[in-house]
mmCIF file of C-alpha atoms in Angstrom:
data_model
loop_
_atom_site.group_PDB
_atom_site.id
_atom_site.type_symbol
_atom_site.label_atom_id
_atom_site.label_comp_id
_atom_site.label_asym_id
_atom_site.label_seq_id
_atom_site.Cartn_x
_atom_site.Cartn_y
_atom_site.Cartn_z
ATOM 1 C CA MET F 1 -108.100 -96.380 50.479
ATOM 2 C CA PHE F 2 -111.299 -94.192 51.440
ATOM 3 C CA PHE F 3 -113.147 -96.859 53.127
ATOM 4 C CA THR F 4 -110.436 -98.752 55.288
ATOM 5 C CA LYS F 5 -110.831 -98.051 58.742
ATOM 6 C CA GLN F 6 -108.006 -96.150 60.513
ATOM 7 C CA PHE F 7 -107.113 -96.166 64.003
ATOM 8 C CA ARG F 8 -103.973 -94.027 64.061
ATOM 9 C CA ILE F 9 -104.175 -90.351 63.528
ATOM 10 C CA PRO F 10 -101.927 -89.092 60.777
ATOM 11 C CA SER F 11 -99.171 -86.678 60.793
ATOM 12 C CA ALA F 12 -99.512 -83.542 59.302
ATOM 13 C CA ALA F 13 -97.271 -84.541 56.353
ATOM 14 C CA GLU F 14 -99.233 -87.959 56.041
ATOM 15 C CA ALA F 15 -102.708 -86.074 55.710
ATOM 16 C CA LEU F 16 -104.646 -85.428 52.724
ATOM 17 C CA PRO F 17 -104.038 -81.911 51.367
ATOM 18 C CA GLY F 18 -107.569 -80.646 51.375
ATOM 19 C CA ARG F 19 -108.421 -77.328 49.601
ATOM 20 C CA ALA F 20 -108.763 -73.593 49.936
ATOM 21 C CA ASP F 21 -112.380 -73.451 49.421
ATOM 22 C CA ALA F 22 -114.856 -73.873 52.209
ATOM 23 C CA MET F 23 -117.734 -75.969 52.323
ATOM 24 C CA PRO F 24 -120.949 -74.206 51.052
ATOM 25 C CA VAL F 25 -123.542 -74.561 54.002
ATOM 26 C CA PRO F 26 -127.057 -73.258 54.428
ATOM 27 C CA GLU F 27 -127.583 -69.515 55.779
ATOM 28 C CA ARG F 28 -129.800 -70.624 58.598
ATOM 29 C CA HIS F 29 -130.143 -73.455 61.195
ATOM 30 C CA PHE F 30 -132.905 -75.748 60.006
ATOM 31 C CA VAL F 31 -134.464 -75.955 63.594
ATOM 32 C CA LEU F 32 -133.617 -72.784 65.287
ATOM 33 C CA ASN F 33 -133.483 -70.532 62.095
ATOM 34 C CA THR F 34 -130.269 -68.882 63.445
ATOM 35 C CA PRO F 35 -127.145 -68.030 61.380
ATOM 36 C CA LEU F 36 -125.161 -71.202 60.920
ATOM 37 C CA GLN F 37 -121.907 -69.327 60.471
ATOM 38 C CA GLY F 38 -120.440 -66.470 62.454
ATOM 39 C CA PRO F 39 -119.379 -63.847 63.635
ATOM 40 C CA PHE F 40 -121.650 -64.463 66.793
ATOM 41 C CA PRO F 41 -121.302 -61.305 68.791
ATOM 42 C CA GLY F 42 -121.856 -61.845 72.485
ATOM 43 C CA LYS F 43 -121.926 -65.851 72.337
ATOM 44 C CA ARG F 44 -119.374 -68.473 73.202
ATOM 45 C CA GLN F 45 -118.345 -71.346 71.302
ATOM 46 C CA ILE F 46 -117.018 -74.905 72.157
ATOM 47 C CA GLN F 47 -116.520 -78.045 69.904
ATOM 48 C CA PHE F 48 -117.487 -81.493 70.947
ATOM 49 C CA GLY F 49 -116.683 -84.900 69.379
ATOM 50 C CA MET F 50 -119.090 -87.446 70.391
ATOM 51 C CA GLY F 51 -119.044 -90.264 67.617
ATOM 52 C CA CYS F 52 -121.704 -89.738 64.610
ATOM 53 C CA PHE F 53 -122.281 -86.034 64.621
ATOM 54 C CA TRP F 54 -126.019 -86.405 63.518
ATOM 55 C CA GLY F 55 -127.209 -87.674 66.970
ATOM 56 C CA ALA F 56 -124.563 -85.436 68.871
ATOM 57 C CA GLU F 57 -125.878 -82.268 67.258
ATOM 58 C CA LYS F 58 -129.407 -82.933 68.316
ATOM 59 C CA GLN F 59 -128.471 -83.245 71.845
ATOM 60 C CA PHE F 60 -127.607 -79.507 71.792
ATOM 61 C CA TRP F 61 -129.973 -77.517 69.559
ATOM 62 C CA SER F 62 -132.579 -78.102 71.892
ATOM 63 C CA LEU F 63 -131.001 -76.671 75.119
ATOM 64 C CA PRO F 64 -132.314 -73.286 76.388
ATOM 65 C CA GLY F 65 -129.347 -70.845 75.682
ATOM 66 C CA VAL F 66 -127.950 -72.523 72.750
ATOM 67 C CA TYR F 67 -127.697 -69.955 70.030
ATOM 68 C CA THR F 68 -126.980 -72.347 67.129
ATOM 69 C CA THR F 69 -125.408 -75.697 66.242
ATOM 70 C CA ALA F 70 -123.506 -76.985 63.136
ATOM 71 C CA VAL F 71 -121.638 -80.212 62.342
ATOM 72 C CA GLY F 72 -118.182 -80.349 60.748
ATOM 73 C CA TYR F 73 -114.431 -81.748 61.006
ATOM 74 C CA SER F 74 -112.035 -80.607 63.644
ATOM 75 C CA GLY F 75 -108.826 -81.643 65.445
ATOM 76 C CA GLY F 76 -106.973 -82.736 62.447
ATOM 77 C CA HIS F 77 -104.900 -81.360 59.827
ATOM 78 C CA THR F 78 -106.659 -81.310 56.392
ATOM 79 C CA PRO F 79 -108.177 -78.046 55.408
ATOM 80 C CA ASN F 80 -112.035 -77.984 54.128
ATOM 81 C CA PRO F 81 -111.999 -81.996 53.809
ATOM 82 C CA THR F 82 -115.179 -83.899 52.518
ATOM 83 C CA TYR F 83 -116.844 -86.301 54.391
ATOM 84 C CA ARG F 84 -115.260 -89.256 52.247
ATOM 85 C CA GLU F 85 -111.886 -88.034 52.896
ATOM 86 C CA VAL F 86 -112.752 -87.762 56.834
ATOM 87 C CA CYS F 87 -114.041 -91.351 56.752
ATOM 88 C CA SER F 88 -110.747 -92.372 55.219
ATOM 89 C CA GLY F 89 -108.790 -91.858 58.397
ATOM 90 C CA GLN F 90 -106.341 -89.504 56.472
ATOM 91 C CA THR F 91 -107.267 -86.012 57.598
ATOM 92 C CA GLY F 92 -106.903 -86.429 61.492
ATOM 93 C CA HIS F 93 -110.139 -84.825 61.975
ATOM 94 C CA THR F 94 -113.156 -86.235 64.242
ATOM 95 C CA GLU F 95 -116.762 -85.610 63.455
ATOM 96 C CA ALA F 96 -117.357 -82.438 65.610
ATOM 97 C CA VAL F 97 -120.347 -80.320 66.830
ATOM 98 C CA LEU F 98 -120.001 -76.695 66.979
ATOM 99 C CA VAL F 99 -122.188 -75.224 69.979
ATOM 100 C CA VAL F 100 -122.738 -71.507 70.094
ATOM 101 C CA TYR F 101 -124.282 -70.448 73.154
ATOM 102 C CA ASP F 102 -125.305 -67.525 75.382
ATOM 103 C CA PRO F 103 -123.336 -67.524 78.473
ATOM 104 C CA ALA F 104 -126.090 -65.410 80.230
ATOM 105 C CA ARG F 105 -128.544 -68.388 79.614
ATOM 106 C CA ILE F 106 -126.498 -71.523 79.880
ATOM 107 C CA SER F 107 -123.005 -72.227 81.609
ATOM 108 C CA LEU F 108 -120.351 -74.255 79.952
ATOM 109 C CA ASP F 109 -120.555 -76.975 82.812
ATOM 110 C CA ALA F 110 -124.087 -77.593 81.925
ATOM 111 C CA LEU F 111 -122.945 -78.104 78.198
ATOM 112 C CA LEU F 112 -120.030 -80.387 79.554
ATOM 113 C CA LYS F 113 -122.583 -82.380 81.523
ATOM 114 C CA VAL F 114 -124.702 -83.197 78.465
ATOM 115 C CA PHE F 115 -121.417 -84.049 76.647
ATOM 116 C CA TRP F 116 -119.980 -86.398 79.197
ATOM 117 C CA GLU F 117 -123.441 -87.994 79.912
ATOM 118 C CA SER F 118 -124.579 -88.564 75.972
ATOM 119 C CA HIS F 119 -121.841 -90.786 74.722
ATOM 120 C CA ASP F 120 -119.105 -93.341 76.219
ATOM 121 C CA PRO F 121 -115.930 -91.510 76.321
ATOM 122 C CA THR F 122 -113.924 -94.601 77.116
ATOM 123 C CA GLN F 123 -113.764 -96.076 73.740
ATOM 124 C CA GLY F 124 -110.817 -94.685 72.014
ATOM 125 C CA MET F 125 -111.088 -94.555 68.240
ATOM 126 C CA ARG F 126 -114.717 -95.578 68.281
ATOM 127 C CA GLN F 127 -118.269 -95.045 69.450
ATOM 128 C CA GLY F 128 -120.503 -98.220 69.848
ATOM 129 C CA ASN F 129 -120.462 -99.801 66.321
ATOM 130 C CA ASP F 130 -118.850 -96.674 64.644
ATOM 131 C CA ALA F 131 -115.133 -97.374 64.430
ATOM 132 C CA GLY F 132 -112.352 -95.062 63.136
ATOM 133 C CA THR F 133 -110.414 -91.846 64.186
ATOM 134 C CA GLN F 134 -113.453 -89.785 63.006
ATOM 135 C CA TYR F 135 -115.503 -91.117 65.841
ATOM 136 C CA ARG F 136 -112.982 -90.367 68.629
ATOM 137 C CA SER F 137 -114.328 -88.348 71.608
ATOM 138 C CA ALA F 138 -113.046 -84.791 71.932
ATOM 139 C CA ILE F 139 -113.412 -81.221 73.460
ATOM 140 C CA TYR F 140 -111.779 -78.327 71.600
ATOM 141 C CA ALA F 141 -112.237 -75.482 73.937
ATOM 142 C CA GLY F 142 -112.157 -71.730 73.272
ATOM 143 C CA ASP F 143 -109.700 -70.574 75.871
ATOM 144 C CA ALA F 144 -107.780 -71.403 78.765
ATOM 145 C CA ASP F 145 -110.577 -71.054 81.233
ATOM 146 C CA ASP F 146 -112.765 -73.302 79.238
ATOM 147 C CA LEU F 147 -109.967 -75.855 78.834
ATOM 148 C CA GLN F 148 -109.614 -75.718 82.419
ATOM 149 C CA LEU F 149 -113.167 -76.513 83.132
ATOM 150 C CA ALA F 150 -113.155 -79.356 80.748
ATOM 151 C CA GLU F 151 -110.335 -80.904 82.264
ATOM 152 C CA ALA F 152 -111.749 -80.729 85.755
ATOM 153 C CA THR F 153 -115.178 -82.083 84.595
ATOM 154 C CA SER F 154 -113.111 -85.144 82.937
ATOM 155 C CA LYS F 155 -111.496 -85.697 86.254
ATOM 156 C CA ALA F 156 -114.815 -85.573 88.084
ATOM 157 C CA PHE F 157 -116.436 -87.805 85.608
ATOM 158 C CA GLN F 158 -113.682 -90.416 85.708
ATOM 159 C CA THR F 159 -114.192 -90.742 89.337
ATOM 160 C CA ALA F 160 -117.626 -91.632 88.739
ATOM 161 C CA LEU F 161 -116.815 -94.201 85.849
ATOM 162 C CA SER F 162 -114.355 -95.826 87.963
ATOM 163 C CA ALA F 163 -116.687 -96.184 90.910
ATOM 164 C CA ALA F 164 -119.013 -97.885 88.307
ATOM 165 C CA GLY F 165 -116.478 -100.257 87.093
ATOM 166 C CA LEU F 166 -115.906 -98.463 83.876
ATOM 167 C CA ASP F 167 -112.929 -97.870 81.837
ATOM 168 C CA THR F 168 -110.410 -94.748 81.454
ATOM 169 C CA ILE F 169 -111.530 -91.865 79.633
ATOM 170 C CA THR F 170 -109.832 -91.446 76.154
ATOM 171 C CA THR F 171 -111.410 -87.872 75.397
ATOM 172 C CA GLU F 172 -108.947 -85.675 73.630
ATOM 173 C CA ILE F 173 -109.144 -82.297 75.311
ATOM 174 C CA LYS F 174 -107.313 -79.387 73.711
ATOM 175 C CA PRO F 175 -107.624 -75.750 72.609
ATOM 176 C CA ALA F 176 -109.797 -75.310 69.510
ATOM 177 C CA GLY F 177 -108.450 -75.126 66.262
ATOM 178 C CA PRO F 178 -110.034 -74.498 62.805
ATOM 179 C CA PHE F 179 -113.878 -75.878 62.499
ATOM 180 C CA TYR F 180 -114.465 -77.001 58.985
ATOM 181 C CA TYR F 181 -118.312 -77.180 58.124
ATOM 182 C CA ALA F 182 -119.718 -80.482 56.866
ATOM 183 C CA GLU F 183 -121.658 -80.715 53.856
ATOM 184 C CA GLU F 184 -125.137 -79.239 53.715
ATOM 185 C CA TYR F 185 -126.912 -82.612 53.806
ATOM 186 C CA HIS F 186 -125.339 -83.454 57.301
ATOM 187 C CA GLN F 187 -126.322 -80.169 58.798
ATOM 188 C CA GLN F 188 -129.337 -80.839 61.443
ATOM 189 C CA TYR F 189 -129.681 -84.328 59.833
ATOM 190 C CA LEU F 190 -131.766 -85.813 62.316
ATOM 191 C CA ALA F 191 -134.449 -82.932 62.207
ATOM 192 C CA LYS F 192 -134.761 -83.401 58.377
ATOM 193 C CA ASN F 193 -134.646 -87.150 58.789
ATOM 194 C CA PRO F 194 -136.369 -88.150 61.952
ATOM 195 C CA ASP F 195 -135.994 -91.790 61.314
ATOM 196 C CA GLY F 196 -132.308 -91.560 60.319
ATOM 197 C CA TYR F 197 -129.536 -93.310 62.083
ATOM 198 C CA CYS F 198 -128.396 -92.294 65.448
ATOM 199 C CA GLY F 199 -125.774 -94.289 67.372
ATOM 200 C CA LEU F 200 -125.327 -92.356 70.320
ATOM 201 C CA GLY F 201 -125.452 -93.865 73.729
ATOM 202 C CA GLY F 202 -123.995 -93.006 77.062
ATOM 203 C CA THR F 203 -122.821 -94.954 79.816
ATOM 204 C CA GLY F 204 -125.593 -94.601 82.300
ATOM 205 C CA VAL F 205 -123.272 -92.730 84.711
ATOM 206 C CA ALA F 206 -124.190 -89.198 85.892
ATOM 207 C CA CYS F 207 -121.538 -86.722 85.794
ATOM 208 C CA PRO F 208 -121.134 -84.559 88.763
ATOM 209 C CA ILE F 209 -121.157 -80.868 88.421
ATOM 210 C CA GLY F 210 -119.659 -77.998 90.736
ATOM 211 C CA VAL F 211 -116.249 -79.503 90.547
ATOM 212 C CA GLY F 212 -114.556 -76.756 92.121
ATOM 213 C CA VAL F 213 -113.689 -74.606 88.903
ATOM 214 C CA LYS F 214 -115.755 -71.454 88.475
ATOM 215 C CA ALA F 215 -117.888 -71.532 85.242
ATOM 216 C CA ARG F 216 -117.844 -68.631 83.068
ATOM 217 C CA GLN F 217 -120.977 -66.605 83.256
#
């Protein structure tokens, strides 16, 4: 069961039961030396799914204004899943990156531009050679304003993709639910393993910014 690729998100009744105990993770970010877990006073959060979370996390930790990042599982049903369970397709989760940022130093629309341009959001339940529900594109927003901005940038990027002859965006955009931290060895994986696998790749299309929705400052 665990290694069969799944392309349908299970219902809550079908999902694996998970567990009450959270995954133990390091106290500090391997690169930034900031706390990996909150609370994060004065900061804002958003969750991104972009395929394999190793390369996705690296896209954000180097941005000025990003306070910390972590990889985990989000968008599904199973509490505190393991990597193996998520890869089974029976949790409903996608591999996600938690981005905690200082809104006085970097805007959400700047983060969204990196999100859209760093992967291919048109591929459904896959990203390149990585196939399965855990590789779907997703934005899990912190509040209604952030959700509105995510949806507006999606529409703007779709216009650019369509002009380039590319397909329809399949990104799941919805309010953020629980973020379940992934196992310790996944956190900042490419900083610990510089030659590790990274399947991230964009479309080559630039995402327009300034889409008529005021970014939160």
